[in-house]
Amino acid sequence: KTRLYSGMQPSAESLQIGNYIGALLNWKSLQQTHDAFFSIVDLHAITVAQDPALLRENTRRTAAQYIAAGIDPSESTLYVQSHVAAHAQLAWVLNTITGFGEAGRMTQFKDKSARHGHDGTTVGLFAYPTLMAADILLYDAEIVPVGEDQRQHIELTRDLATRFNTRFGETFVVPEASIQKETAKIYDLQNPTAKMSKSAESHAGIIWMLDEPSVTAKKIMRAVTDADGGIVFDRENKPGVANLLTIYSVMAERSIASLEDEYAGRGYGDLKKGLAEVVTGTFGPIRERVLELLDDPAELDRLLAQNADRAASVADATLAKAYDRVGLLPRV
Ligand code: TYM
């Protein structure tokens, strides 16, 4: 089976619908045909300030959401990044072959450092992408299913893998991003030209997987549309409606064209009502399952430990090879 790797940050209490559509849904279908590794990247999360107790809790909650959304921890390897020491260790080696300018060109770094200011921007934030490259390269992953915003990081990962292999001999598999074109970017409901993001200033336009169904419905009913009135997919001129149609189409597993047909001549209120039903119909049961899983944190922790052992057995072997290639003296 082809190796697959992906991960998410435990940086909020709940994942948002962009994470679900842009990543989780694809993970769920790909796990059946691939040897899949899915991590909860807590070491990435601490590149911006986190409350320690909350981070711990959000890490468990993120694991519960993976499982409730359909990631099977006996089929796939689902684990916490910091439980496998090799991630931080390989990241260090990759830092030594990454150019300062190269890392500085990452648009996510530029955005985040602009937001956090000179003193809030840490070396950790700068090195975020080399840690991400380590995640992927440790597992010889061939494909990496992510949303559009991660494309540049995967390009860098490819460059680093190739550079290392050229300099030190064939070591890493050069991975490829797997990005679903239509759903790779879900937009904020209040600001439909901006990516929906856990770190947005206002949460009014974010659909959280763990919101109560009534809250989700209310947010959808208040989504920004336009004054034109037609229910047609037009990303340029009707970004709000296009975003609602995209979400609807994925969540209901229906084509955009069939939705345009069904809603032809009807108002935005009808469209939103239909969408709210579909979204709460999917997220309602997921939410219930998450709450159940969180009722037994010891069992969840045990599962994560088991999966981390499985991950470490792969990662440690790759790390040892990389250490050897660069000339680090093996400890006998
Ligand atoms: P994170 O936690 O920011 O996002 C997790 C995944 O969700 C996707 N995503 C979206 N997709 C569509 N529309 C949106 N509005 C939206 N918002 C987020 C992201 O593209 C991502 O796939 N750096 C990664 C985490 C990571 C990783 C890795 C991923 C660490 N190591 C190794 C793959 C392989 C991130 O920021 O995830």
mmCIF file of C-alpha atoms and ligand atoms in Angstrom:
data_model
loop_
_atom_site.group_PDB
_atom_site.id
_atom_site.type_symbol
_atom_site.label_atom_id
_atom_site.label_comp_id
_atom_site.label_asym_id
_atom_site.label_seq_id
_atom_site.Cartn_x
_atom_site.Cartn_y
_atom_site.Cartn_z
ATOM 1 C CA LYS A 1 0.000 0.000 0.000
ATOM 2 C CA THR A 2 1.106 3.532 -0.749
ATOM 3 C CA ARG A 3 2.158 5.551 2.297
ATOM 4 C CA LEU A 4 0.166 8.628 3.134
ATOM 5 C CA TYR A 5 0.793 11.321 5.739
ATOM 6 C CA SER A 6 -1.172 14.264 7.044
ATOM 7 C CA GLY A 7 -1.818 16.197 10.239
ATOM 8 C CA MET A 8 -3.672 19.018 11.936
ATOM 9 C CA GLN A 9 -2.891 21.433 14.716
ATOM 10 C CA PRO A 10 -4.747 21.089 18.009
ATOM 11 C CA SER A 11 -5.010 24.847 18.165
ATOM 12 C CA ALA A 12 -8.686 25.191 19.046
ATOM 13 C CA GLU A 13 -11.350 23.336 20.979
ATOM 14 C CA SER A 14 -12.975 22.259 17.769
ATOM 15 C CA LEU A 15 -11.987 21.714 14.173
ATOM 16 C CA GLN A 16 -13.831 23.874 11.648
ATOM 17 C CA ILE A 17 -15.652 22.813 8.519
ATOM 18 C CA GLY A 18 -12.682 23.803 6.325
ATOM 19 C CA ASN A 19 -10.548 21.212 8.140
ATOM 20 C CA TYR A 20 -13.307 18.678 7.678
ATOM 21 C CA ILE A 21 -13.861 19.292 3.973
ATOM 22 C CA GLY A 22 -10.313 20.229 2.962
ATOM 23 C CA ALA A 23 -8.649 17.407 4.879
ATOM 24 C CA LEU A 24 -10.600 14.945 7.054
ATOM 25 C CA LEU A 25 -13.071 13.824 4.400
ATOM 26 C CA ASN A 26 -10.259 13.014 1.995
ATOM 27 C CA TRP A 27 -8.322 11.260 4.723
ATOM 28 C CA LYS A 28 -11.313 9.113 5.459
ATOM 29 C CA SER A 29 -11.637 7.847 1.918
ATOM 30 C CA LEU A 30 -7.885 7.525 1.322
ATOM 31 C CA GLN A 31 -7.253 5.508 4.499
ATOM 32 C CA GLN A 32 -8.941 2.494 2.945
ATOM 33 C CA THR A 33 -6.497 2.229 0.086
ATOM 34 C CA HIS A 34 -3.354 3.621 1.715
ATOM 35 C CA ASP A 35 -1.060 2.962 4.637
ATOM 36 C CA ALA A 36 -2.033 6.162 6.394
ATOM 37 C CA PHE A 37 -0.403 8.135 9.211
ATOM 38 C CA PHE A 38 -2.366 10.998 10.770
ATOM 39 C CA SER A 39 -0.826 13.145 13.469
ATOM 40 C CA ILE A 40 -2.032 15.783 15.852
ATOM 41 C CA VAL A 41 0.775 18.278 15.549
ATOM 42 C CA ASP A 42 1.124 19.705 19.032
ATOM 43 C CA LEU A 43 4.744 20.769 18.429
ATOM 44 C CA HIS A 44 3.477 22.915 15.565
ATOM 45 C CA ALA A 45 0.721 24.373 17.742
ATOM 46 C CA ILE A 46 3.239 25.776 20.241
ATOM 47 C CA THR A 47 4.876 27.926 17.554
ATOM 48 C CA VAL A 48 2.308 30.480 18.731
ATOM 49 C CA ALA A 49 1.444 30.997 22.403
ATOM 50 C CA GLN A 50 -0.833 28.309 23.882
ATOM 51 C CA ASP A 51 -2.295 27.851 27.312
ATOM 52 C CA PRO A 52 -0.679 24.586 28.560
ATOM 53 C CA ALA A 53 -3.794 23.061 30.141
ATOM 54 C CA LEU A 54 -5.921 23.967 27.130
ATOM 55 C CA LEU A 55 -3.381 22.599 24.668
ATOM 56 C CA ARG A 56 -3.406 19.243 26.437
ATOM 57 C CA GLU A 57 -7.201 19.184 26.353
ATOM 58 C CA ASN A 58 -7.405 20.304 22.725
ATOM 59 C CA THR A 59 -4.954 17.596 21.715
ATOM 60 C CA ARG A 60 -7.289 14.931 23.103
ATOM 61 C CA ARG A 61 -10.285 16.665 21.593
ATOM 62 C CA THR A 62 -8.643 16.741 18.178
ATOM 63 C CA ALA A 63 -7.903 13.018 18.427
ATOM 64 C CA ALA A 64 -11.530 12.379 19.345
ATOM 65 C CA GLN A 65 -12.664 14.409 16.335
ATOM 66 C CA TYR A 66 -10.463 12.427 13.948
ATOM 67 C CA ILE A 67 -11.982 9.205 15.245
ATOM 68 C CA ALA A 68 -15.564 10.469 15.342
ATOM 69 C CA ALA A 69 -15.247 11.760 11.788
ATOM 70 C CA GLY A 70 -14.246 8.320 10.587
ATOM 71 C CA ILE A 71 -10.494 7.854 10.996
ATOM 72 C CA ASP A 72 -10.076 4.303 12.217
ATOM 73 C CA PRO A 73 -7.166 4.003 14.683
ATOM 74 C CA SER A 74 -6.807 0.302 14.033
ATOM 75 C CA GLU A 75 -6.529 0.807 10.250
ATOM 76 C CA SER A 76 -4.573 4.062 10.234
ATOM 77 C CA THR A 77 -1.874 5.235 12.603
ATOM 78 C CA LEU A 78 -3.341 8.151 14.519
ATOM 79 C CA TYR A 79 -0.949 9.676 17.017
ATOM 80 C CA VAL A 80 0.355 12.785 18.755
ATOM 81 C CA GLN A 81 3.443 14.324 17.158
ATOM 82 C CA SER A 82 5.301 15.002 20.426
ATOM 83 C CA HIS A 83 4.978 11.314 21.385
ATOM 84 C CA VAL A 84 7.458 10.447 18.655
ATOM 85 C CA ALA A 85 10.755 12.147 19.425
ATOM 86 C CA ALA A 86 12.147 11.660 15.920
ATOM 87 C CA HIS A 87 10.057 14.570 14.569
ATOM 88 C CA ALA A 88 11.965 17.216 16.490
ATOM 89 C CA GLN A 89 15.255 15.420 15.829
ATOM 90 C CA LEU A 90 14.897 15.214 12.062
ATOM 91 C CA ALA A 91 13.574 18.780 11.962
ATOM 92 C CA TRP A 92 16.901 19.915 13.389
ATOM 93 C CA VAL A 93 18.843 18.182 10.630
ATOM 94 C CA LEU A 94 16.556 19.706 7.999
ATOM 95 C CA ASN A 95 17.062 23.159 9.533
ATOM 96 C CA THR A 96 20.733 22.821 8.683
ATOM 97 C CA ILE A 97 20.039 22.412 4.957
ATOM 98 C CA THR A 98 17.292 25.046 4.703
ATOM 99 C CA GLY A 99 18.174 28.528 3.487
ATOM 100 C CA PHE A 100 17.222 31.503 5.619
ATOM 101 C CA GLY A 101 15.727 33.219 2.590
ATOM 102 C CA GLU A 102 13.948 30.065 1.528
ATOM 103 C CA ALA A 103 12.169 29.761 4.882
ATOM 104 C CA GLY A 104 11.452 33.493 4.878
ATOM 105 C CA ARG A 105 9.558 33.197 1.595
ATOM 106 C CA MET A 106 6.859 30.958 3.090
ATOM 107 C CA THR A 107 3.618 32.920 2.826
ATOM 108 C CA GLN A 108 2.179 31.377 6.000
ATOM 109 C CA PHE A 109 5.251 32.588 7.891
ATOM 110 C CA LYS A 110 4.902 36.042 6.384
ATOM 111 C CA ASP A 111 1.206 36.211 7.334
ATOM 112 C CA LYS A 112 1.678 34.875 10.839
ATOM 113 C CA SER A 113 4.736 36.972 11.614
ATOM 114 C CA ALA A 114 2.908 40.087 10.416
ATOM 115 C CA ARG A 115 0.115 39.198 12.831
ATOM 116 C CA HIS A 116 2.394 38.515 15.798
ATOM 117 C CA GLY A 117 4.828 41.394 15.338
ATOM 118 C CA HIS A 118 8.608 41.398 15.595
ATOM 119 C CA ASP A 119 8.824 40.221 19.203
ATOM 120 C CA GLY A 120 5.967 37.738 18.989
ATOM 121 C CA THR A 121 7.550 36.056 15.974
ATOM 122 C CA THR A 122 9.667 33.210 17.266
ATOM 123 C CA VAL A 123 12.380 31.067 15.742
ATOM 124 C CA GLY A 124 9.877 28.219 16.178
ATOM 125 C CA LEU A 125 7.385 29.922 13.885
ATOM 126 C CA PHE A 126 10.138 30.438 11.328
ATOM 127 C CA ALA A 127 11.063 26.749 11.508
ATOM 128 C CA TYR A 128 7.448 25.545 11.283
ATOM 129 C CA PRO A 129 7.848 24.234 7.713
ATOM 130 C CA THR A 130 11.024 22.258 8.398
ATOM 131 C CA LEU A 131 9.236 20.444 11.233
ATOM 132 C CA MET A 132 6.406 19.745 8.822
ATOM 133 C CA ALA A 133 8.909 18.399 6.288
ATOM 134 C CA ALA A 134 10.314 16.125 9.007
ATOM 135 C CA ASP A 135 6.802 14.792 9.729
ATOM 136 C CA ILE A 136 6.323 13.762 6.144
ATOM 137 C CA LEU A 137 9.829 12.508 5.337
ATOM 138 C CA LEU A 138 10.109 10.296 8.437
ATOM 139 C CA TYR A 139 7.363 8.066 7.067
ATOM 140 C CA ASP A 140 8.482 7.815 3.443
ATOM 141 C CA ALA A 141 5.092 9.253 2.552
ATOM 142 C CA GLU A 142 4.303 9.402 -1.140
ATOM 143 C CA ILE A 143 1.196 11.501 -0.850
ATOM 144 C CA VAL A 144 0.109 14.248 1.505
ATOM 145 C CA PRO A 145 -3.596 15.188 1.409
ATOM 146 C CA VAL A 146 -4.037 18.827 2.496
ATOM 147 C CA GLY A 147 -5.912 22.018 1.699
ATOM 148 C CA GLU A 148 -4.571 24.611 -0.725
ATOM 149 C CA ASP A 149 -2.902 26.679 2.018
ATOM 150 C CA GLN A 150 -0.335 23.914 2.610
ATOM 151 C CA ARG A 151 0.848 23.599 -0.988
ATOM 152 C CA GLN A 152 3.916 25.768 -0.536
ATOM 153 C CA HIS A 153 5.030 23.824 2.541
ATOM 154 C CA ILE A 154 4.888 20.585 0.581
ATOM 155 C CA GLU A 155 6.877 22.161 -2.233
ATOM 156 C CA LEU A 156 9.545 23.055 0.328
ATOM 157 C CA THR A 157 9.427 19.493 1.683
ATOM 158 C CA ARG A 158 10.079 18.185 -1.825
ATOM 159 C CA ASP A 159 12.992 20.591 -2.279
ATOM 160 C CA LEU A 160 14.529 19.558 1.039
ATOM 161 C CA ALA A 161 14.132 15.840 0.330
ATOM 162 C CA THR A 162 15.766 16.219 -3.063
ATOM 163 C CA ARG A 163 18.551 18.381 -1.673
ATOM 164 C CA PHE A 164 19.305 15.925 1.123
ATOM 165 C CA ASN A 165 19.294 12.974 -1.272
ATOM 166 C CA THR A 166 21.633 14.774 -3.653
ATOM 167 C CA ARG A 167 24.021 15.836 -0.935
ATOM 168 C CA PHE A 168 24.059 12.715 1.241
ATOM 169 C CA GLY A 169 22.748 9.901 -0.950
ATOM 170 C CA GLU A 170 19.269 8.486 -1.579
ATOM 171 C CA THR A 171 17.453 8.652 1.784
ATOM 172 C CA PHE A 172 14.011 10.228 1.541
ATOM 173 C CA VAL A 173 10.979 9.597 -0.647
ATOM 174 C CA VAL A 174 10.006 12.834 -2.429
ATOM 175 C CA PRO A 175 6.315 13.311 -1.538
ATOM 176 C CA GLU A 176 3.479 14.810 -3.500
ATOM 177 C CA ALA A 177 0.620 17.003 -2.321
ATOM 178 C CA SER A 178 -2.882 15.707 -2.931
ATOM 179 C CA ILE A 179 -5.221 18.692 -3.122
ATOM 180 C CA GLN A 180 -8.882 18.406 -4.160
ATOM 181 C CA LYS A 181 -9.339 21.354 -6.458
ATOM 182 C CA GLU A 182 -12.937 22.330 -5.723
ATOM 183 C CA THR A 183 -12.847 21.939 -1.965
ATOM 184 C CA ALA A 184 -9.285 22.895 -1.149
ATOM 185 C CA LYS A 185 -10.364 26.259 0.168
ATOM 186 C CA ILE A 186 -13.512 26.865 2.204
ATOM 187 C CA TYR A 187 -14.205 30.530 2.937
ATOM 188 C CA ASP A 188 -15.379 32.400 6.029
ATOM 189 C CA LEU A 189 -19.205 32.760 6.043
ATOM 190 C CA GLN A 190 -18.987 36.426 7.036
ATOM 191 C CA ASN A 191 -16.081 37.235 4.770
ATOM 192 C CA PRO A 192 -16.355 34.887 1.784
ATOM 193 C CA THR A 193 -13.165 35.997 0.087
ATOM 194 C CA ALA A 194 -11.025 35.024 3.128
ATOM 195 C CA LYS A 195 -10.108 31.452 4.059
ATOM 196 C CA MET A 196 -12.064 30.016 6.972
ATOM 197 C CA SER A 197 -9.475 29.747 9.716
ATOM 198 C CA LYS A 198 -9.305 28.787 13.378
ATOM 199 C CA SER A 199 -7.165 31.850 13.964
ATOM 200 C CA ALA A 200 -9.562 34.395 12.416
ATOM 201 C CA GLU A 201 -10.354 37.378 14.631
ATOM 202 C CA SER A 202 -14.109 36.931 14.570
ATOM 203 C CA HIS A 203 -15.716 33.506 14.917
ATOM 204 C CA ALA A 204 -19.071 34.605 13.491
ATOM 205 C CA GLY A 205 -18.261 33.116 10.088
ATOM 206 C CA ILE A 206 -16.724 29.844 11.265
ATOM 207 C CA ILE A 207 -18.650 26.571 11.394
ATOM 208 C CA TRP A 208 -17.158 24.502 14.214
ATOM 209 C CA MET A 209 -17.589 20.744 14.130
ATOM 210 C CA LEU A 210 -18.469 20.734 17.828
ATOM 211 C CA ASP A 211 -20.895 23.652 17.916
ATOM 212 C CA GLU A 212 -24.404 22.817 18.991
ATOM 213 C CA PRO A 213 -26.614 22.238 15.947
ATOM 214 C CA SER A 214 -28.740 25.308 16.736
ATOM 215 C CA VAL A 215 -25.628 27.527 16.765
ATOM 216 C CA THR A 216 -24.451 26.089 13.458
ATOM 217 C CA ALA A 217 -27.854 26.668 11.879
ATOM 218 C CA LYS A 218 -27.891 30.264 13.082
ATOM 219 C CA LYS A 219 -24.445 30.955 11.628
ATOM 220 C CA ILE A 220 -25.449 29.516 8.275
ATOM 221 C CA MET A 221 -28.677 31.551 8.210
ATOM 222 C CA ARG A 222 -26.575 34.697 8.806
ATOM 223 C CA ALA A 223 -23.989 33.923 6.128
ATOM 224 C CA VAL A 224 -23.112 36.858 3.865
ATOM 225 C CA THR A 225 -24.472 36.512 0.319
ATOM 226 C CA ASP A 226 -25.276 39.338 -2.112
ATOM 227 C CA ALA A 227 -28.115 41.529 -3.322
ATOM 228 C CA ASP A 228 -28.430 39.853 -6.692
ATOM 229 C CA GLY A 229 -30.639 36.960 -5.617
ATOM 230 C CA GLY A 230 -29.792 34.166 -8.064
ATOM 231 C CA ILE A 231 -28.626 30.781 -6.792
ATOM 232 C CA VAL A 232 -25.838 30.082 -9.275
ATOM 233 C CA PHE A 233 -22.195 29.163 -8.796
ATOM 234 C CA ASP A 234 -20.110 32.229 -9.669
ATOM 235 C CA ARG A 235 -16.950 32.456 -7.570
ATOM 236 C CA GLU A 236 -15.960 35.888 -8.950
ATOM 237 C CA ASN A 237 -19.205 37.780 -8.580
ATOM 238 C CA LYS A 238 -21.038 35.753 -5.955
ATOM 239 C CA PRO A 239 -18.368 34.428 -3.574
ATOM 240 C CA GLY A 240 -20.768 33.969 -0.636
ATOM 241 C CA VAL A 241 -23.254 31.877 -2.608
ATOM 242 C CA ALA A 242 -20.437 29.939 -4.311
ATOM 243 C CA ASN A 243 -19.015 29.036 -0.899
ATOM 244 C CA LEU A 244 -22.407 27.875 0.414
ATOM 245 C CA LEU A 245 -22.938 25.782 -2.719
ATOM 246 C CA THR A 246 -19.476 24.234 -2.379
ATOM 247 C CA ILE A 247 -20.077 23.261 1.240
ATOM 248 C CA TYR A 248 -23.559 21.975 0.420
ATOM 249 C CA SER A 249 -22.339 19.927 -2.488
ATOM 250 C CA VAL A 250 -19.603 18.206 -0.469
ATOM 251 C CA MET A 251 -21.663 17.601 2.638
ATOM 252 C CA ALA A 252 -24.682 16.263 0.715
ATOM 253 C CA GLU A 253 -22.545 14.432 -1.882
ATOM 254 C CA ARG A 254 -24.446 16.138 -4.687
ATOM 255 C CA SER A 255 -23.257 18.050 -7.726
ATOM 256 C CA ILE A 256 -23.390 21.843 -7.753
ATOM 257 C CA ALA A 257 -25.512 21.647 -10.910
ATOM 258 C CA SER A 258 -28.186 19.569 -9.189
ATOM 259 C CA LEU A 259 -28.308 22.110 -6.350
ATOM 260 C CA GLU A 260 -28.610 24.995 -8.812
ATOM 261 C CA ASP A 261 -31.524 23.125 -10.392
ATOM 262 C CA GLU A 262 -33.246 22.397 -7.125
ATOM 263 C CA TYR A 263 -32.944 25.973 -5.886
ATOM 264 C CA ALA A 264 -33.616 27.775 -9.175
ATOM 265 C CA GLY A 265 -36.060 30.628 -8.596
ATOM 266 C CA ARG A 266 -35.939 30.249 -4.804
ATOM 267 C CA GLY A 267 -34.451 32.561 -2.164
ATOM 268 C CA TYR A 268 -31.194 32.424 -0.223
ATOM 269 C CA GLY A 269 -33.205 31.606 2.933
ATOM 270 C CA ASP A 270 -34.249 28.276 1.402
ATOM 271 C CA LEU A 271 -30.713 27.465 0.333
ATOM 272 C CA LYS A 272 -29.377 28.217 3.801
ATOM 273 C CA LYS A 273 -32.091 26.183 5.493
ATOM 274 C CA GLY A 274 -31.267 23.207 3.301
ATOM 275 C CA LEU A 275 -27.563 23.614 3.961
ATOM 276 C CA ALA A 276 -28.062 23.930 7.717
ATOM 277 C CA GLU A 277 -29.956 20.640 7.728
ATOM 278 C CA VAL A 278 -27.229 18.847 5.816
ATOM 279 C CA VAL A 279 -24.395 20.223 7.967
ATOM 280 C CA THR A 280 -26.082 19.565 11.313
ATOM 281 C CA GLY A 281 -27.154 16.149 10.040
ATOM 282 C CA THR A 282 -23.470 15.261 9.597
ATOM 283 C CA PHE A 283 -21.909 17.127 12.505
ATOM 284 C CA GLY A 284 -24.640 16.308 15.060
ATOM 285 C CA PRO A 285 -23.736 12.596 15.309
ATOM 286 C CA ILE A 286 -20.005 13.388 15.107
ATOM 287 C CA ARG A 287 -20.407 15.736 18.040
ATOM 288 C CA GLU A 288 -22.242 13.072 20.064
ATOM 289 C CA ARG A 289 -19.489 10.562 19.365
ATOM 290 C CA VAL A 290 -16.764 13.051 20.338
ATOM 291 C CA LEU A 291 -18.460 13.682 23.672
ATOM 292 C CA GLU A 292 -18.654 9.919 24.266
ATOM 293 C CA LEU A 293 -14.976 9.448 23.475
ATOM 294 C CA LEU A 294 -14.009 12.320 25.765
ATOM 295 C CA ASP A 295 -15.898 10.642 28.583
ATOM 296 C CA ASP A 296 -13.114 8.076 28.741
ATOM 297 C CA PRO A 297 -9.847 10.002 28.366
ATOM 298 C CA ALA A 298 -7.791 7.096 29.734
ATOM 299 C CA GLU A 299 -8.944 4.842 26.891
ATOM 300 C CA LEU A 300 -8.211 7.581 24.360
ATOM 301 C CA ASP A 301 -4.722 8.087 25.818
ATOM 302 C CA ARG A 302 -4.078 4.342 25.691
ATOM 303 C CA LEU A 303 -5.064 4.241 22.040
ATOM 304 C CA LEU A 304 -2.807 7.201 21.243
ATOM 305 C CA ALA A 305 0.118 5.548 23.032
ATOM 306 C CA GLN A 306 -0.328 2.351 21.044
ATOM 307 C CA ASN A 307 -0.476 4.251 17.792
ATOM 308 C CA ALA A 308 2.577 6.307 18.771
ATOM 309 C CA ASP A 309 4.550 3.072 19.231
ATOM 310 C CA ARG A 310 3.599 2.034 15.718
ATOM 311 C CA ALA A 311 4.598 5.451 14.357
ATOM 312 C CA ALA A 312 7.894 5.487 16.254
ATOM 313 C CA SER A 313 8.972 2.151 14.836
ATOM 314 C CA VAL A 314 8.820 3.634 11.332
ATOM 315 C CA ALA A 315 10.138 7.094 12.229
ATOM 316 C CA ASP A 316 13.100 5.897 14.298
ATOM 317 C CA ALA A 317 14.444 3.813 11.428
ATOM 318 C CA THR A 318 14.316 6.770 9.021
ATOM 319 C CA LEU A 319 15.928 9.074 11.561
ATOM 320 C CA ALA A 320 18.771 6.614 12.172
ATOM 321 C CA LYS A 321 19.413 6.447 8.435
ATOM 322 C CA ALA A 322 19.422 10.240 8.086
ATOM 323 C CA TYR A 323 21.725 10.710 11.099
ATOM 324 C CA ASP A 324 24.104 8.181 9.630
ATOM 325 C CA ARG A 325 24.087 9.837 6.197
ATOM 326 C CA VAL A 326 25.064 13.229 7.585
ATOM 327 C CA GLY A 327 27.909 11.660 9.585
ATOM 328 C CA LEU A 328 26.664 11.730 13.155
ATOM 329 C CA LEU A 329 28.603 9.150 15.145
ATOM 330 C CA PRO A 330 26.306 6.278 16.084
ATOM 331 C CA ARG A 331 25.995 5.612 19.789
ATOM 332 C CA VAL A 332 26.923 1.955 20.320
HETATM 333 P P1 TYM B 1 -4.010 23.131 10.007
HETATM 334 O O1 TYM B 1 -4.282 22.560 11.353
HETATM 335 O O2 TYM B 1 -3.895 24.577 9.868
HETATM 336 O O3 TYM B 1 -5.095 22.646 8.985
HETATM 337 C C1 TYM B 1 -5.416 21.266 8.871
HETATM 338 C C2 TYM B 1 -5.855 20.936 7.464
HETATM 339 O O4 TYM B 1 -7.052 21.631 7.120
HETATM 340 C C3 TYM B 1 -6.866 22.321 5.894
HETATM 341 N N1 TYM B 1 -7.654 23.572 5.934
HETATM 342 C C4 TYM B 1 -8.551 23.941 5.009
HETATM 343 N N2 TYM B 1 -8.968 23.338 3.880
HETATM 344 C C5 TYM B 1 -9.929 23.972 3.162
HETATM 345 N N3 TYM B 1 -10.458 25.167 3.515
HETATM 346 C C6 TYM B 1 -10.068 25.795 4.652
HETATM 347 N N4 TYM B 1 -10.625 26.958 5.001
HETATM 348 C C7 TYM B 1 -9.068 25.179 5.454
HETATM 349 N N5 TYM B 1 -8.468 25.519 6.613
HETATM 350 C C8 TYM B 1 -7.606 24.523 6.895
HETATM 351 C C9 TYM B 1 -5.375 22.583 5.811
HETATM 352 O O5 TYM B 1 -4.953 22.787 4.489
HETATM 353 C C10 TYM B 1 -4.810 21.313 6.405
HETATM 354 O O6 TYM B 1 -4.745 20.286 5.437
HETATM 355 N N6 TYM B 1 0.733 22.637 8.642
HETATM 356 C C11 TYM B 1 -0.492 21.872 8.702
HETATM 357 C C12 TYM B 1 -0.391 20.733 9.690
HETATM 358 C C13 TYM B 1 0.704 19.767 9.425
HETATM 359 C C14 TYM B 1 0.804 18.849 8.345
HETATM 360 C C15 TYM B 1 2.010 18.145 8.540
HETATM 361 C C16 TYM B 1 -0.022 18.564 7.261
HETATM 362 C C17 TYM B 1 1.827 19.580 10.189
HETATM 363 N N7 TYM B 1 2.604 18.613 9.661
HETATM 364 C C18 TYM B 1 2.421 17.138 7.658
HETATM 365 C C19 TYM B 1 0.400 17.558 6.369
HETATM 366 C C20 TYM B 1 1.598 16.868 6.566
HETATM 367 C C21 TYM B 1 -1.585 22.839 9.126
HETATM 368 O O7 TYM B 1 -1.373 24.001 9.242
HETATM 369 O O8 TYM B 1 -2.748 22.333 9.434
#
